[in-house]
């Protein structure tokens, strides 16, 4: 298998993989972060840049168990300006993406994106305190987290405890945010042991698209 080939096992009609490129189907002919858009009939396809989105990188590295469906409810922690959020919203076009971001500057761009989409709900809040947005989010099916803090696993555990309806999760572990003097392998092994209530199904090193970041897919009964 060539380095950028994908096994094409992903069962999702909203995702298109064409050799080393990946796209999400959308009704919007609008670029979010400068990505290219192509059209096929009445459907637009937004190119999903794996160097700007760790989820896209994970898919191109072989992640084929995408849990997001067209009507999923997703709690997205660490939404930043909305790059990956926008593609998740394309996939779950009949669902909801509750996008939590603490940085005000990033939130302004996220909010502008949400104004143009009917299924993105931006939340300006600290993911360390899920009780502050619990009432708004309700019962999500999936948790996605991409947060560069030393206590990133603890943040995930706390949100997973409060939002116990979530049976699947995608967690980005940022190794250097946890420690600058330990090996990535040591950091990841330690992080995996700290995850509560979920089973680790896949761990994907996101190189060469993103160095020092690891994608972890989790689920539970």
C-alpha angles and dihedrals in degrees: 000000000000119000096257100033116116125211090231093221093130110121103207126113091202094064124073122191116193110179105292096352129084129197139182122218114238142169090222122090089199130115114223103189104006096285121152120255127205130185132225113181108307094341128089123209119208115205110240109217110217090200090058098038126046092200091058089048091052092052092050088048090057108277104150103162098083105174096193111105132181093271101033124136109221130191104206115195117196097021095170111181094338105260097136092027090063092055093045087052089052090055095044094043093152094041137062135263114201102199116198119195129165101192110089094207092054091042092059090062091042090052091050089053091049090053088062096045127060097207103050117091112188119209121193099208146112113266087213087073108049091163087075094064101025093102092053099046098046115180113348123191095212139029120209118185132186108164127149100213131120091239095048094131091050089051089053093047093051093049091045090053094051095040095046091157088078108099097175132043142181116207128187112209112204102201099194091051088061099043137351097198104046127081119260090241092056092047094048094046090051092046092050091052090053096054110107132209095359131092118229109236103169138009115194127187104219096211130157091026095046124011120216096012126108130196116219123191116203138181141169139194 
